[in-house]
PDB file of C-alpha atoms in Angstrom:
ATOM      1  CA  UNK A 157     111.336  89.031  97.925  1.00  0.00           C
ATOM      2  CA  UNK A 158     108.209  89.419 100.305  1.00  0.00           C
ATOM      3  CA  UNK A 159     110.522  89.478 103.280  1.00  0.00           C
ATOM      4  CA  UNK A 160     111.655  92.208 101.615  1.00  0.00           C
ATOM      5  CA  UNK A 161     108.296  93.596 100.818  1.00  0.00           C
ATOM      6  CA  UNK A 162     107.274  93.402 104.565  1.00  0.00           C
ATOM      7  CA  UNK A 163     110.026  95.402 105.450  1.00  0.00           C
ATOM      8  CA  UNK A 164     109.357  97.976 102.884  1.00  0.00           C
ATOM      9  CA  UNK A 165     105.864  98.446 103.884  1.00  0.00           C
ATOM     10  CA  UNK A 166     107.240  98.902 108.046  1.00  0.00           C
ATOM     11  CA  UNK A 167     109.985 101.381 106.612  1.00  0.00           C
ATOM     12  CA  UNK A 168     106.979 103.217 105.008  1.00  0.00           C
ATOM     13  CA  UNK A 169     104.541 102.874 107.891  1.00  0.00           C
ATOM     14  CA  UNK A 170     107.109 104.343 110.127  1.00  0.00           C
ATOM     15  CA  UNK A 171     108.229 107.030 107.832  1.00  0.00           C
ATOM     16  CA  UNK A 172     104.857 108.097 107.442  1.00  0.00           C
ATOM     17  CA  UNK A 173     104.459 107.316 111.115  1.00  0.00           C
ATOM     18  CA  UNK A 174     107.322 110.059 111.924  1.00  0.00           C
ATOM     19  CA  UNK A 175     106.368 112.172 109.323  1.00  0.00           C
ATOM     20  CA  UNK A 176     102.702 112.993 110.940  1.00  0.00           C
ATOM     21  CA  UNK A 177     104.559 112.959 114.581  1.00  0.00           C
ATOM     22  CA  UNK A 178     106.666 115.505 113.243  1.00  0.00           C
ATOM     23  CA  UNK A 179     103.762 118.092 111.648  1.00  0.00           C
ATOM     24  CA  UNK A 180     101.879 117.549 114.951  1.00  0.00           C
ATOM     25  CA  UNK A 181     104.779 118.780 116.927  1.00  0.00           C
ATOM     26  CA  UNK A 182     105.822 121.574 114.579  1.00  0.00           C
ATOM     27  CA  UNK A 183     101.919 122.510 115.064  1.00  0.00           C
ATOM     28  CA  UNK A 184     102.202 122.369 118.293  1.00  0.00           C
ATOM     29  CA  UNK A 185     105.603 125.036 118.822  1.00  0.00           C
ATOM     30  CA  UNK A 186     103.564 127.184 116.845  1.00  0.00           C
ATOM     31  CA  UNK A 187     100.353 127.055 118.962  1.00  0.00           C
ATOM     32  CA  UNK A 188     102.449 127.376 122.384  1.00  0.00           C
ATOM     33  CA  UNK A 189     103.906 130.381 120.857  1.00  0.00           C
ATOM     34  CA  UNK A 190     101.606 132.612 123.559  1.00  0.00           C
ATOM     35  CA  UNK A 191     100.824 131.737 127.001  1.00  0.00           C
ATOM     36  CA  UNK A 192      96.709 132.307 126.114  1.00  0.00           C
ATOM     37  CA  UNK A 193      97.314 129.645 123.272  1.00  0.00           C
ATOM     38  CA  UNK A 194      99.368 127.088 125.358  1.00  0.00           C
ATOM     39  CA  UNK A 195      96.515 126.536 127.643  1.00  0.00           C
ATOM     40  CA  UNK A 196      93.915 125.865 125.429  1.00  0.00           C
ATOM     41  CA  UNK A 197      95.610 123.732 122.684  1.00  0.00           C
ATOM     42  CA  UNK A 198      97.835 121.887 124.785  1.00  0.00           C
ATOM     43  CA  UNK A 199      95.532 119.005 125.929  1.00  0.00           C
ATOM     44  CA  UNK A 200      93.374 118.602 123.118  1.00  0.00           C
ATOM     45  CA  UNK A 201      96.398 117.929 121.121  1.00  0.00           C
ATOM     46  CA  UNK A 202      98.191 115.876 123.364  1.00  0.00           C
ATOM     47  CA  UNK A 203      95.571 113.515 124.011  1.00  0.00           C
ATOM     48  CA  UNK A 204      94.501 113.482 119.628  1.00  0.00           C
ATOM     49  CA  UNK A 205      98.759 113.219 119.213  1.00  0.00           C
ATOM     50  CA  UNK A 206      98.565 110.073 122.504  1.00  0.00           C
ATOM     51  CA  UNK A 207      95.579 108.504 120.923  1.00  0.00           C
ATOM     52  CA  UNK A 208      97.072 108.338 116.878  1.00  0.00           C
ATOM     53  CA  UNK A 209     100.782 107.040 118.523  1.00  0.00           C
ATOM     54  CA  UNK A 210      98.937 104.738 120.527  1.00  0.00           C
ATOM     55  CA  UNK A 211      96.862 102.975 117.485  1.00  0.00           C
ATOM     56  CA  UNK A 212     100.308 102.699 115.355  1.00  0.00           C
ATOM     57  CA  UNK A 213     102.172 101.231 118.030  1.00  0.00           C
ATOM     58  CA  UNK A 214      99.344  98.935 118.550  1.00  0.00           C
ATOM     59  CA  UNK A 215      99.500  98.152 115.285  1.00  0.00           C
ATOM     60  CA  UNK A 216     103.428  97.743 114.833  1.00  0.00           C
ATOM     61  CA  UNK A 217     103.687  95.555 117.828  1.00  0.00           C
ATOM     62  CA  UNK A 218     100.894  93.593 116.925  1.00  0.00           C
ATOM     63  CA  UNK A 219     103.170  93.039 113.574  1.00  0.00           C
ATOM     64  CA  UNK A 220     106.380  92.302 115.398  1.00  0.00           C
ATOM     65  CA  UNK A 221     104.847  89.912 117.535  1.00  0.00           C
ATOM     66  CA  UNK A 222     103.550  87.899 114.140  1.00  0.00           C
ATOM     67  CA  UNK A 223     106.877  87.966 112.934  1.00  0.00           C
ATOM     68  CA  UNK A 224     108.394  86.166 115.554  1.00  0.00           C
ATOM     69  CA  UNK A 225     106.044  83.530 115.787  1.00  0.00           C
ATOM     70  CA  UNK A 226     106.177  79.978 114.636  1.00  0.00           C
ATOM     71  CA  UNK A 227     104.322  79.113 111.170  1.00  0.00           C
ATOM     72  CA  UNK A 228     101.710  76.681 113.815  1.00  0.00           C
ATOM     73  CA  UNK A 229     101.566  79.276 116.137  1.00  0.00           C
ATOM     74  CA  UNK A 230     100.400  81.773 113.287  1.00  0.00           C
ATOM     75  CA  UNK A 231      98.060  79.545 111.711  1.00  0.00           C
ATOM     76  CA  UNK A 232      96.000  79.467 115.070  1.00  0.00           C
ATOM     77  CA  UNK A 233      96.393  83.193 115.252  1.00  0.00           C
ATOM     78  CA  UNK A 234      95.035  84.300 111.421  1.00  0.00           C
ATOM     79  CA  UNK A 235      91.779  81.642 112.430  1.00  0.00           C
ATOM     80  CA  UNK A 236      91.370  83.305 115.884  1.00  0.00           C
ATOM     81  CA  UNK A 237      91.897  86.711 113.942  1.00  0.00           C
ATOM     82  CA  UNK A 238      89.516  85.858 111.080  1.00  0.00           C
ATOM     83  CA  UNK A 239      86.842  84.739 113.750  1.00  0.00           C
ATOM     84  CA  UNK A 240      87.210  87.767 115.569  1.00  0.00           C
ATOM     85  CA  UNK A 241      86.479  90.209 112.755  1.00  0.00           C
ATOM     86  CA  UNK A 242      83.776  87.674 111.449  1.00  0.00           C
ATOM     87  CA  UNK A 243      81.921  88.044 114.940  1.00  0.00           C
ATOM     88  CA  UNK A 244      83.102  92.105 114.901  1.00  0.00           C
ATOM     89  CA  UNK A 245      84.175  93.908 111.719  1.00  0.00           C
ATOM     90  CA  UNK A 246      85.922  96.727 113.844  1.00  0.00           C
ATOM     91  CA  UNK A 247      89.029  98.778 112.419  1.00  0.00           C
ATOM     92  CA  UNK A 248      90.789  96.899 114.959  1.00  0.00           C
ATOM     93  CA  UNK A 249      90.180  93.323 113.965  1.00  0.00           C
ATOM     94  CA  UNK A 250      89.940  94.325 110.124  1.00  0.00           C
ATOM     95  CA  UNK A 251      93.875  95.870 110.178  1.00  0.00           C
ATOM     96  CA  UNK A 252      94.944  92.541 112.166  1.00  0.00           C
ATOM     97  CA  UNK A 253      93.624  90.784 109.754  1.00  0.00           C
ATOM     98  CA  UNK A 254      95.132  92.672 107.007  1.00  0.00           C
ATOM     99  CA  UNK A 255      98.496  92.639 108.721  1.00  0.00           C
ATOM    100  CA  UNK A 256      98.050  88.618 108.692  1.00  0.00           C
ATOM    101  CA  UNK A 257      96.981  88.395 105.430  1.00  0.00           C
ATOM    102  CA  UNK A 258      99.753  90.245 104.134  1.00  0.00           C
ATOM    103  CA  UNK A 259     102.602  88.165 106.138  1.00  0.00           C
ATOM    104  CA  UNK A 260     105.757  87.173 104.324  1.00  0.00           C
ATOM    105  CA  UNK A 261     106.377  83.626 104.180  1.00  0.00           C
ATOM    106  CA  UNK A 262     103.166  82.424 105.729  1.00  0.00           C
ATOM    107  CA  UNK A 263     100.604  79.871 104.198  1.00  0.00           C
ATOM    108  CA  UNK A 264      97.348  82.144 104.605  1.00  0.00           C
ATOM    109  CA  UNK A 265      99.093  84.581 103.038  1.00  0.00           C
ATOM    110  CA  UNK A 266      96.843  86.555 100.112  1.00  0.00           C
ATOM    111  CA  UNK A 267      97.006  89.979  98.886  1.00  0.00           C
ATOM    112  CA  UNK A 268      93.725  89.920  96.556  1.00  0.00           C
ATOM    113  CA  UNK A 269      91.872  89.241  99.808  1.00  0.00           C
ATOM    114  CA  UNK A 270      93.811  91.813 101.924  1.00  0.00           C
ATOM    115  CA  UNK A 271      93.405  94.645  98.939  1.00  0.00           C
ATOM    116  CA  UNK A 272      89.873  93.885  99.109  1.00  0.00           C
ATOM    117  CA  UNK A 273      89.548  94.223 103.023  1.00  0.00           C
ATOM    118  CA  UNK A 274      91.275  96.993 102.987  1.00  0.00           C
ATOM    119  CA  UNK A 275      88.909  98.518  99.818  1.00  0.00           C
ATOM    120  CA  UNK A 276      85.877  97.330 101.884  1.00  0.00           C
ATOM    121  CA  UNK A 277      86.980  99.424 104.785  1.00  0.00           C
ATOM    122  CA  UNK A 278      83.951 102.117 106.116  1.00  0.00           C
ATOM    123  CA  UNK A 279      85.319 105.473 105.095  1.00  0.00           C
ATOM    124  CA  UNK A 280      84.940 107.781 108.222  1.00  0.00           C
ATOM    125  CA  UNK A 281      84.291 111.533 106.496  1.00  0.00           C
ATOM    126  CA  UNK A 282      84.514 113.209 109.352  1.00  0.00           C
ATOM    127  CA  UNK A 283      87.105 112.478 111.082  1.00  0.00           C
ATOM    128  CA  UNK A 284      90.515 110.510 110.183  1.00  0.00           C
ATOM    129  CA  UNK A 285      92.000 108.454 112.088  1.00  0.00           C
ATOM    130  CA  UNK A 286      95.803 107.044 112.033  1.00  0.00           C
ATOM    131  CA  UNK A 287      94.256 103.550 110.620  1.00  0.00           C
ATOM    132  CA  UNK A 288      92.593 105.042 108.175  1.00  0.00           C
ATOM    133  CA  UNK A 289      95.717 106.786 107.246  1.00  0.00           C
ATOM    134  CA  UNK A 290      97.471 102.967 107.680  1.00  0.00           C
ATOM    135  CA  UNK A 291      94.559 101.538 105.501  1.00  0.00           C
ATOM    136  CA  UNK A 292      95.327 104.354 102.865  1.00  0.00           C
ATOM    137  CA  UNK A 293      99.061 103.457 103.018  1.00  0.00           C
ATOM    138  CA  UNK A 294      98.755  99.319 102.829  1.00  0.00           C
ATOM    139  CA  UNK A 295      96.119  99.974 100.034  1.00  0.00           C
ATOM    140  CA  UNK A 296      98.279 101.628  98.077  1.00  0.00           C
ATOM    141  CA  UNK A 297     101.152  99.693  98.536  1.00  0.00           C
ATOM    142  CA  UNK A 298      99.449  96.754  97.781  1.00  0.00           C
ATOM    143  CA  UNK A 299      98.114  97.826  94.949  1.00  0.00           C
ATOM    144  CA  UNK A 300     101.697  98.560  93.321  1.00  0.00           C
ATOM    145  CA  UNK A 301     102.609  95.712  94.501  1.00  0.00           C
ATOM    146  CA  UNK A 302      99.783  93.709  93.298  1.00  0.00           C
ATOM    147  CA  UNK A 303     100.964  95.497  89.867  1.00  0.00           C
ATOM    148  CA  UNK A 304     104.409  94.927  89.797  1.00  0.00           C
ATOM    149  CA  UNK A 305     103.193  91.302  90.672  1.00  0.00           C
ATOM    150  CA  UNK A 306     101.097  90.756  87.601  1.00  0.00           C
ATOM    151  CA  UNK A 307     103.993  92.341  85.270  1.00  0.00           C
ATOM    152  CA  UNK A 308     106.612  89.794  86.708  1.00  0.00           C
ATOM    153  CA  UNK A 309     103.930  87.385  85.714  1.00  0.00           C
ATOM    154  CA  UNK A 310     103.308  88.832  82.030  1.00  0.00           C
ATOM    155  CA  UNK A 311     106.989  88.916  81.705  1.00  0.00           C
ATOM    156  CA  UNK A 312     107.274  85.408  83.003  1.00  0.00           C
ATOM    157  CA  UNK A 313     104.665  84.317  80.456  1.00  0.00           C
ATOM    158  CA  UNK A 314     106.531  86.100  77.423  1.00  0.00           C
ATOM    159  CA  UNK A 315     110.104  84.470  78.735  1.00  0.00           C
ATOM    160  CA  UNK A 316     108.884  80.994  78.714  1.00  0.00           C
ATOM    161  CA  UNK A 317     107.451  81.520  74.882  1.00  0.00           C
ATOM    162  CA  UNK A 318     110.647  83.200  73.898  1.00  0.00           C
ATOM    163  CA  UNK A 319     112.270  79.978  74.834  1.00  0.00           C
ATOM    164  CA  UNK A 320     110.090  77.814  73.301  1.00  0.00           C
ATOM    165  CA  UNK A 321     110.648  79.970  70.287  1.00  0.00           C
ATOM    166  CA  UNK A 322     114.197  79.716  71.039  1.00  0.00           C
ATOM    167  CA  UNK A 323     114.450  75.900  70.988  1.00  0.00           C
ATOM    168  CA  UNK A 324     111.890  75.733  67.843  1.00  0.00           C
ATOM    169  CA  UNK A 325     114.287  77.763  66.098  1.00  0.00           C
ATOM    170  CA  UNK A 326     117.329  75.871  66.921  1.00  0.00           C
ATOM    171  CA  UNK A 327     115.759  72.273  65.933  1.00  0.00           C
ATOM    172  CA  UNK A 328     115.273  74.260  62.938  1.00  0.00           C
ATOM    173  CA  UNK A 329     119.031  75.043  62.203  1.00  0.00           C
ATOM    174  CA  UNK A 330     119.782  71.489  63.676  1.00  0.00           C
ATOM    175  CA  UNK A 331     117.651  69.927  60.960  1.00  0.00           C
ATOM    176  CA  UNK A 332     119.381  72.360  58.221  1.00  0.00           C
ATOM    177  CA  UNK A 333     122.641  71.845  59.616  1.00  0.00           C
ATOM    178  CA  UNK A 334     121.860  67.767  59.107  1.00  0.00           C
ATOM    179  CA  UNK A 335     120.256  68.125  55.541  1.00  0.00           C
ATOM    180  CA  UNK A 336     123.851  70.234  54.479  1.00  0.00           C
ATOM    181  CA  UNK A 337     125.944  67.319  55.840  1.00  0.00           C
ATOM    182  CA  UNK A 338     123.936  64.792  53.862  1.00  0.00           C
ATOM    183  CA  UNK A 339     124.115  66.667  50.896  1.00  0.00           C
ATOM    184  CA  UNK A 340     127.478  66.814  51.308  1.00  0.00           C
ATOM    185  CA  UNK A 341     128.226  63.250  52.046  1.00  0.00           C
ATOM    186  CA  UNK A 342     126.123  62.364  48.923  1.00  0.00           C
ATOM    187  CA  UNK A 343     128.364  64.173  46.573  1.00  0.00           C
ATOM    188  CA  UNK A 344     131.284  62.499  45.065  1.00  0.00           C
TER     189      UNK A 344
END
């Protein structure tokens, strides 16, 4: 289930991803639309368009490459990682170490201390960059999952006293069924 949940939070990384690739083009078309425009618009928005790819892909490789490494191998990287962003609390180092945190399968892995990295953030009013958008998106997803999580849990809880309701009520019967029969044996 949290391979599954790593995959779901790529899918919606790179939907968003293409989503805000896509408005930036269409915004783009429309701007070149006159040759006075196209000169003037043209390189600012290349290079802002260059420099919010370039931080996904970063980030996305970055991911890849954690995915593919061996459970040793990782454990070396999350404490290199989590002395990095101990030494420098940068976007950078504090998405890594989300990204880590949040691994599938891996034995550092922990969601209440990735939601609150990711809540801890510095909020940038002025401008917005693509990992604040990311840090919006995990945060989110984490939180839903963190949700869905604690209901499973709940749910889990209620189960196991169902069946200990369950088997209360059937040495119940059991006994009654065993009273009848002696009652019945006793009888002439």
């Amino acid at each position: 289930m949290s391979r599954l949940n790593g995959k779901f939070i790529l899918l919606c990384t790179a939907i968003y991803m293409t989503g805000s690739l896509l408005t930036a083009c269409s915004a783009t078309r429309e701007n070149s639309a006159t040759p006075e425009n196209q000169a003037t618009v043209a390189p600012a928005q290349a290079s802002a368009e260059t420099a919010v790819t370039g931080q996904m892909d970063d980030m996305m490789q970055y991911y890849e490459s954690l995915r593919k490494q061996s459970p040793a191998d990782l454990g070396r990287v999350y404490e290199k990682v989590k002395q990095n962003f101990a030494q420098n609390k940068s976007d950078v180092n504090r998405a890594r170490l989300v990204l880590l945190l949040i691994l599938p399968n891996s034995s550092f892995r922990d969601l209440h201390s990735a939601i609150n990295l990711l809540n801890e953030w510095p909020r940038d009013t002025k401008t917005t960059t693509s990992l604040q958008s990311f840090r919006n998106l995990l945060a989110s997803l984490l939180g839903e999952q963190q949700r869905v999580n604690h209901g499973m849990e709940e749910l889990s809880q209620k189960l196991k006293d169902e069946q200990k309701r369950v088997e209360t009520l059937q040495s119940q019967i059991d006994a009654i069924k065993s009273m009848e029969k002696n009652l019945i044996l006793r009888e002439p």
